[in-house]
């Protein structure tokens, strides 16, 4: 790492003890930024990096609610409003028992760069709770969401902060959150949340956007080597919103997706995953992946172990952070891997990224490859602002253009800084320069 940045990094890590994921995200970005500061000493003078690492506002609150037995439950809610240089804070809400401040800050920090790369007018933020929706009834999820919004509503708004979904937060949760916001504020403010239902202000393609976008970005990477998804053997991790839509898009481009996972195990379906059955089990029935193997012949279900034990030419990690480690990366590389597109945020450990890059594997980091979700959220905001709703084809074309544009921005930035093919460097520098320029222009705030 550049010596000038080391001291800043050390201060940031010391000021934020015990936040391992936030540290990891910060260090990864700092490792790319040395050459930028050679060209732009004004960024150092204005302490842009120090300011960027300190969220503009962090909100932590109690979320009390009653379960179906009438027992009082207490969870912790978070919203980190990280950076508004380019627009209102924008980023999802995650409901998962692992959520704490360090996870929300890592996600919010990544979101700043991701949102800048989309070219849309959105700042970076993230939020969530340690609430676990799994095994909870609809009524319990509704009461939790209502309580969560009863505090959150005072901090958000279409010009202030616009949350969306993430792990554990899909269309059902966004509906309950929106309903409570409307009730408290007495305003039908469509632009306050994205990921809404199609009949009440949502955008077509938003549910598919992150998974589709990850595949479109990866296809662009493959093109640089004169190949494509057609004929590839693909493994996807996860079986949630991002994963299912990545499976669908990859198969529509001629790939065979042979495996996917949930937190209990993984399935191997050598004939190619039946997306309709997967959607039915995960989205409609809210069931487990094991059910898929019981309902389709020729499918193996593996309860212990990692989905990364399955060979692939293209890997799409779409579950969660640090799910793909150095050992798994080395094994995949030995067995013919040519590309990785991160649908999840920071799913590859630092060791895994090093293995991929040393082996010359095409590696698309999440902050570029999964930006299609937030970009389509920004398209939802555009439709809300103009009281319009676009067709599926038009919206999907906009998403495709945005993903091709992000790929181009990352690739050309990597070329400009003398590291062709380094999408990590391209994404970090491409996003950072845009935010840094805006921060300089807006003065010391
Ligand atoms: P979902 O809740 O829809 O799905 C998450 C999937 O990952 C589930 O299959 C879940 O399994 C699995 N999973 C979650 N945590 C773990 C874990 N600790 N170990 C193993 N498996 C796990 O979430 P999304 O699909 O929306 O999000 C997936 C990833 O994509 C996250 O990293 C998210 O930040 C990122 N992302 C999402 C965007 C979006 O638009 N939704 C936008 C950009 C990035 P199980 O059901 O068993 O818990």
XYZ file of C-alpha atoms and ligand atoms in Angstrom:
493
model
C 0.000 0.000 0.000
C 1.073 3.583 -0.704
C 2.992 4.922 2.344
C 0.936 8.169 2.466
C -2.240 6.157 2.769
C -0.947 3.771 5.426
C -1.147 6.328 8.211
C -4.693 7.276 7.232
C -5.651 3.592 7.107
C -4.197 2.982 10.583
C -6.183 5.876 12.024
C -9.394 4.656 10.408
C -8.903 1.115 11.739
C -8.084 2.386 15.247
C -11.146 4.665 15.287
C -13.449 1.769 14.389
C -12.364 -1.155 16.584
C -13.989 -4.577 16.278
C -15.489 -3.918 12.845
C -13.635 -6.562 10.824
C -15.749 -6.364 7.669
C -15.521 -2.558 7.573
C -11.740 -2.808 7.970
C -11.568 -5.308 5.117
C -13.568 -3.060 2.779
C -11.492 0.019 3.661
C -8.142 -1.729 3.200
C -9.188 -3.133 -0.167
C -10.069 0.334 -1.454
C -6.942 1.983 -0.012
C -4.736 -0.567 -1.799
C -5.982 0.757 -5.141
C -5.743 4.477 -4.485
C -1.997 5.256 -4.368
C -1.720 6.228 -8.072
C -4.731 8.567 -7.805
C -3.031 10.571 -5.089
C 0.084 10.938 -7.254
C -2.089 12.670 -9.834
C -4.357 14.484 -7.390
C -2.420 15.751 -4.360
C -5.391 18.069 -3.699
C -7.376 15.037 -2.482
C -4.816 14.461 0.285
C -4.711 18.159 1.226
C -8.487 18.233 1.572
C -8.477 15.010 3.646
C -10.946 13.411 1.260
C -10.098 9.869 2.368
C -10.407 10.637 6.077
C -13.792 12.258 5.446
C -14.948 9.426 3.183
C -14.281 6.840 5.902
C -16.330 8.711 8.506
C -20.076 8.301 7.874
C -21.994 11.566 7.697
C -24.517 10.128 10.170
C -25.013 6.804 12.015
C -28.338 5.914 13.574
C -28.801 2.980 15.976
C -32.187 2.313 17.525
C -34.295 -0.118 19.521
C -36.936 -2.121 17.652
C -39.497 -3.570 20.090
C -42.240 -5.857 18.755
C -44.503 -8.676 19.933
C -44.329 -12.207 18.493
C -47.354 -14.418 17.789
C -47.334 -15.692 21.371
C -47.513 -12.125 22.660
C -43.924 -12.175 23.947
C -41.949 -8.959 23.662
C -38.938 -9.163 21.361
C -36.166 -6.585 21.060
C -33.943 -6.120 18.038
C -31.432 -3.469 17.083
C -31.936 -1.260 14.021
C -29.253 0.571 12.039
C -29.046 3.164 9.308
C -25.640 4.479 8.278
C -25.875 7.530 6.017
C -22.377 7.397 4.633
C -21.917 9.927 1.877
C -24.267 12.310 0.058
C -21.818 14.004 -2.334
C -23.580 12.625 -5.419
C -27.198 12.459 -4.245
C -29.491 11.237 -1.468
C -28.152 8.285 0.531
C -29.122 5.082 -1.260
C -28.619 1.483 -0.199
C -30.535 -1.497 1.081
C -31.715 -2.811 4.431
C -30.461 -6.209 5.598
C -32.403 -8.329 8.118
C -30.126 -11.144 9.289
C -28.958 -12.263 12.754
C -25.329 -11.490 11.835
C -26.021 -7.753 11.333
C -24.075 -5.339 13.542
C -22.516 -1.922 12.960
C -19.387 -3.333 11.241
C -21.454 -5.129 8.581
C -23.659 -2.107 7.930
C -20.585 0.143 7.616
C -18.786 -2.194 5.215
C -21.885 -2.336 3.045
C -22.433 1.426 3.234
C -18.803 2.161 2.395
C -18.886 -0.126 -0.669
C -22.164 1.458 -1.702
C -20.551 4.900 -2.105
C -18.252 3.644 -4.877
C -20.843 1.347 -6.431
C -23.405 4.114 -6.715
C -20.819 6.482 -8.197
C -19.942 3.880 -10.844
C -23.556 3.671 -12.029
C -23.363 7.299 -13.153
C -26.696 7.981 -11.399
C -27.256 10.802 -8.857
C -27.192 8.694 -5.685
C -25.057 8.788 -2.539
C -24.176 5.819 -0.340
C -25.914 4.388 2.725
C -26.998 1.082 4.219
C -29.068 -0.226 7.098
C -30.726 -3.197 8.655
C -31.308 -5.168 11.785
C -30.232 -8.336 13.568
C -33.843 -9.529 13.173
C -34.091 -13.010 11.592
C -37.169 -13.284 9.360
C -36.648 -17.017 8.816
C -39.324 -19.066 10.568
C -41.373 -15.961 11.399
C -45.011 -15.655 10.324
C -46.141 -12.897 7.949
C -47.841 -11.184 10.891
C -44.611 -11.181 12.897
C -42.625 -9.823 9.965
C -45.248 -7.099 9.533
C -45.137 -6.068 13.195
C -41.353 -5.990 13.115
C -41.298 -3.865 9.940
C -43.860 -1.456 11.397
C -41.811 -0.997 14.543
C -38.584 -0.587 12.531
C -40.167 2.122 10.372
C -41.687 3.885 13.376
C -38.153 5.043 14.171
C -36.591 5.056 10.695
C -39.230 7.286 9.060
C -37.837 10.476 10.628
C -34.443 9.938 8.974
C -35.480 9.087 5.394
C -37.241 10.750 2.460
C -37.049 10.940 -1.317
C -34.514 13.801 -1.165
C -32.708 12.529 1.952
C -32.248 8.784 2.141
C -33.912 6.076 0.063
C -33.624 2.505 1.436
C -34.287 -0.701 -0.546
C -33.930 -4.471 0.033
C -30.950 -6.697 0.739
C -30.595 -10.076 2.488
C -33.877 -10.884 4.246
C -35.665 -7.843 2.822
C -37.703 -8.434 -0.341
C -41.025 -7.282 -1.734
C -43.016 -8.375 1.329
C -40.875 -6.378 3.768
C -40.712 -3.292 1.510
C -44.523 -3.374 1.375
C -44.913 -3.377 5.153
C -42.247 -0.683 5.541
C -43.873 1.545 2.921
C -47.316 1.108 4.458
C -46.076 2.229 7.867
C -44.152 5.198 6.403
C -47.320 6.341 4.607
C -49.418 5.943 7.720
C -47.073 7.923 9.957
C -46.311 10.741 7.527
C -49.671 10.909 5.745
C -47.763 11.179 2.460
C -47.806 8.869 -0.557
C -44.124 9.465 -1.154
C -43.260 6.787 -3.730
C -39.620 7.836 -3.965
C -38.859 7.088 -0.300
C -38.259 3.346 -0.841
C -37.370 1.257 -3.869
C -38.180 -2.362 -4.616
C -41.909 -1.579 -4.314
C -44.633 -3.744 -5.865
C -45.347 -3.099 -9.543
C -48.942 -1.964 -8.929
C -47.958 0.662 -6.339
C -44.925 2.478 -7.674
C -42.352 -0.253 -8.269
C -40.311 -0.727 -11.406
C -40.356 -3.689 -13.730
C -36.952 -5.443 -13.770
C -36.052 -4.246 -10.225
C -36.496 -7.762 -8.748
C -34.310 -9.259 -11.492
C -31.833 -6.394 -11.752
C -28.970 -7.420 -9.458
C -28.725 -10.988 -10.759
C -29.276 -9.963 -14.392
C -26.749 -7.140 -14.049
C -24.101 -9.433 -12.570
C -24.405 -11.732 -15.567
C -24.359 -8.831 -18.053
C -21.173 -7.468 -16.436
C -19.574 -10.926 -16.475
C -20.549 -11.407 -20.123
C -18.724 -8.140 -20.923
C -15.625 -9.453 -19.133
C -15.840 -12.740 -21.055
C -16.064 -10.831 -24.349
C -12.635 -9.308 -23.679
C -11.253 -12.862 -23.961
C -13.258 -13.616 -27.088
C -15.762 -15.848 -25.290
C -19.220 -15.653 -23.685
C -21.601 -17.440 -21.301
C -22.659 -19.764 -24.109
C -21.483 -23.271 -23.212
C -20.016 -22.321 -19.806
C -20.461 -24.492 -16.728
C -21.605 -22.139 -13.975
C -21.866 -22.439 -10.194
C -23.923 -19.890 -8.257
C -23.957 -19.581 -4.477
C -27.123 -18.616 -2.623
C -30.704 -19.136 -3.787
C -32.215 -15.783 -2.910
C -33.136 -12.806 -5.033
C -29.723 -12.229 -6.599
C -28.849 -15.887 -7.096
C -32.123 -16.973 -8.730
C -32.015 -14.161 -11.256
C -28.340 -14.775 -12.000
C -29.188 -18.422 -12.706
C -32.034 -17.377 -15.015
C -29.963 -14.861 -16.983
C -26.880 -17.079 -17.317
C -29.009 -19.928 -18.675
C -30.783 -17.568 -21.096
C -27.325 -16.814 -22.531
C -26.585 -20.511 -23.107
C -24.764 -21.473 -19.904
C -25.580 -24.504 -17.778
C -25.874 -23.606 -14.100
C -25.146 -26.868 -12.294
C -25.258 -25.832 -8.622
C -26.606 -23.323 -6.113
C -26.867 -23.203 -2.321
C -28.571 -21.896 0.796
C -27.206 -21.655 4.318
C -28.083 -25.329 4.977
C -26.459 -26.982 1.930
C -26.228 -27.070 -1.854
C -27.734 -28.889 -4.827
C -25.988 -30.256 -7.898
C -28.203 -30.554 -10.973
C -26.019 -31.527 -13.912
C -28.908 -31.041 -16.375
C -29.050 -27.353 -15.477
C -31.148 -25.786 -12.736
C -34.899 -25.624 -13.351
C -35.463 -21.935 -12.567
C -39.248 -22.297 -12.425
C -39.014 -24.959 -9.717
C -36.376 -22.984 -7.833
C -38.567 -19.855 -7.827
C -41.602 -21.867 -6.716
C -39.742 -23.346 -3.735
C -37.768 -20.273 -2.634
C -39.997 -17.330 -3.603
C -43.531 -18.744 -3.378
C -43.269 -21.443 -0.697
C -40.315 -19.860 1.186
C -38.963 -23.407 1.443
C -35.466 -24.873 1.644
C -33.213 -25.935 -1.210
C -33.378 -29.536 -0.018
C -36.993 -29.588 -1.262
C -35.695 -29.014 -4.808
C -33.744 -32.280 -4.713
C -36.834 -34.131 -3.469
C -38.949 -32.843 -6.374
C -36.594 -33.346 -9.339
C -34.804 -36.504 -10.373
C -31.048 -36.675 -10.879
C -30.346 -33.942 -8.316
C -27.856 -34.394 -5.479
C -28.283 -32.475 -2.215
C -25.162 -31.992 -0.102
C -25.768 -30.858 3.453
C -22.221 -30.369 4.643
C -19.493 -28.726 2.605
C -19.277 -25.806 0.268
C -20.855 -25.201 -3.124
C -17.365 -24.165 -4.248
C -16.400 -27.858 -4.206
C -18.326 -28.106 -7.503
C -16.164 -27.435 -10.587
C -17.098 -24.523 -12.822
C -15.702 -22.380 -15.609
C -17.640 -19.369 -14.269
C -18.399 -18.727 -10.572
C -21.108 -16.298 -9.455
C -21.017 -15.887 -5.651
C -24.448 -14.454 -4.776
C -24.976 -15.294 -1.077
C -22.971 -13.284 1.462
C -19.621 -11.754 2.471
C -16.473 -13.884 2.783
C -18.143 -17.056 1.562
C -15.363 -17.930 -0.923
C -11.910 -18.292 0.649
C -8.388 -18.728 -0.698
C -8.507 -22.532 -0.576
C -11.747 -22.682 -2.541
C -10.387 -20.149 -5.037
C -7.226 -22.209 -5.622
C -9.259 -25.369 -6.172
C -11.601 -23.660 -8.643
C -8.613 -22.242 -10.551
C -6.933 -25.663 -10.739
C -10.116 -27.092 -12.223
C -10.552 -24.639 -15.071
C -12.214 -21.484 -13.724
C -11.975 -18.532 -16.143
C -14.242 -15.865 -14.588
C -15.845 -14.713 -11.334
C -18.691 -12.182 -11.160
C -19.602 -11.136 -7.617
C -23.383 -10.843 -7.231
C -23.013 -10.582 -3.451
C -21.098 -7.863 -1.604
C -17.482 -8.842 -0.827
C -18.137 -12.617 -1.101
C -14.487 -13.373 -1.933
C -11.931 -13.047 0.855
C -8.790 -10.991 0.204
C -6.838 -14.247 -0.220
C -9.338 -15.507 -2.794
C -9.126 -12.271 -4.800
C -5.320 -12.556 -4.819
C -5.546 -16.142 -6.098
C -7.904 -15.141 -8.915
C -5.816 -12.166 -9.954
C -2.512 -14.065 -9.892
C -4.045 -16.812 -12.026
C -5.343 -14.303 -14.575
C -8.978 -15.196 -13.886
C -11.400 -12.438 -14.932
C -12.577 -11.015 -11.611
C -15.525 -8.600 -11.370
C -15.791 -7.165 -7.820
C -19.254 -6.738 -6.308
C -19.169 -2.970 -6.247
C -19.114 -3.066 -10.064
C -20.693 -6.401 -10.948
C -23.756 -6.162 -8.672
C -24.487 -2.466 -9.241
C -27.439 -3.306 -11.493
C -29.755 -3.523 -8.480
C -29.129 -0.045 -7.183
C -29.009 1.356 -10.720
C -32.512 0.009 -11.358
C -33.585 1.429 -8.000
C -32.473 4.801 -9.371
C -34.568 4.090 -12.494
C -37.507 3.366 -10.144
C -36.908 6.778 -8.529
C -36.921 8.397 -12.007
C -40.248 6.742 -12.844
C -41.714 7.830 -9.486
C -40.545 11.431 -9.988
C -42.170 11.615 -13.426
C -45.222 9.553 -12.371
C -44.453 7.172 -15.204
C -43.894 3.444 -15.557
C -41.720 1.935 -18.233
C -42.046 -1.372 -20.080
C -39.957 -4.401 -19.147
C -38.036 -4.186 -22.442
C -37.203 -0.504 -22.053
C -36.104 -0.904 -18.438
C -34.022 -3.994 -19.193
C -32.321 -2.126 -22.038
C -31.507 0.735 -19.650
C -30.057 -1.807 -17.180
C -27.982 -3.417 -19.928
C -26.643 -0.039 -21.084
C -25.725 0.856 -17.490
C -23.895 -2.434 -16.876
C -21.998 -2.185 -20.168
C -21.114 1.391 -19.171
C -19.844 0.298 -15.730
C -17.728 -2.407 -17.341
C -16.298 0.141 -19.770
C -15.566 2.615 -16.924
C -13.739 -0.030 -14.875
C -11.787 -1.406 -17.845
C -10.757 1.990 -19.215
C -9.738 3.241 -15.745
C -7.603 0.110 -15.251
C -5.981 0.758 -18.661
C -5.408 4.430 -17.824
C -3.621 3.511 -14.597
C -1.442 0.885 -16.290
C -3.148 -2.257 -14.967
C -5.282 -3.577 -17.840
C -7.838 -6.171 -16.793
C -7.673 -5.195 -13.091
C -11.373 -4.546 -12.435
C -10.770 -4.098 -8.699
C -8.483 -1.144 -9.330
C -10.746 0.162 -12.094
C -13.855 0.071 -9.887
C -12.182 1.598 -6.849
C -10.490 4.442 -8.714
C -13.419 5.047 -11.067
C -15.856 5.394 -8.164
C -13.493 7.285 -5.869
C -12.499 10.051 -8.297
C -16.120 10.895 -9.035
C -17.015 11.182 -5.340
C -13.785 13.012 -4.455
C -14.339 15.639 -7.173
C -17.861 16.276 -5.895
C -16.674 16.527 -2.282
C -13.989 19.040 -3.247
C -16.513 21.145 -5.145
C -18.945 21.176 -2.200
C -16.410 22.506 0.316
C -15.572 21.366 3.820
C -18.802 19.736 4.980
P -31.688 -13.028 -0.078
O -32.061 -12.890 1.337
O -32.762 -12.999 -1.116
O -30.847 -14.368 -0.317
C -29.665 -14.616 0.350
C -29.195 -16.012 -0.005
O -27.888 -16.218 0.512
C -30.069 -17.099 0.584
O -30.043 -18.228 -0.252
C -29.388 -17.381 1.904
O -29.638 -18.695 2.412
C -27.931 -17.244 1.509
N -27.155 -16.814 2.682
C -27.297 -15.689 3.403
N -26.430 -15.647 4.411
C -25.716 -16.766 4.309
C -24.658 -17.298 5.063
N -24.164 -16.658 6.136
N -24.142 -18.477 4.655
C -24.640 -19.130 3.567
N -25.651 -18.663 2.836
C -26.175 -17.510 3.197
O -30.607 -11.873 -0.350
P -30.150 -11.230 -1.728
O -30.175 -12.256 -2.801
O -30.887 -9.972 -1.915
O -28.639 -10.815 -1.397
C -27.532 -11.699 -1.631
C -26.249 -10.887 -1.711
O -26.348 -9.931 -2.772
C -25.891 -10.075 -0.459
O -24.490 -10.023 -0.335
C -26.402 -8.695 -0.809
O -25.733 -7.685 -0.071
C -26.058 -8.629 -2.276
N -26.786 -7.635 -3.046
C -28.159 -7.665 -3.102
C -28.821 -6.727 -3.856
C -30.290 -6.775 -4.075
O -30.779 -6.041 -4.934
N -31.033 -7.605 -3.379
C -28.093 -5.624 -4.531
C -26.655 -5.754 -4.487
C -26.048 -6.720 -3.736
P -30.755 -18.902 3.549
O -32.062 -18.707 2.860
O -30.521 -20.292 4.025
O -30.483 -17.866 4.600
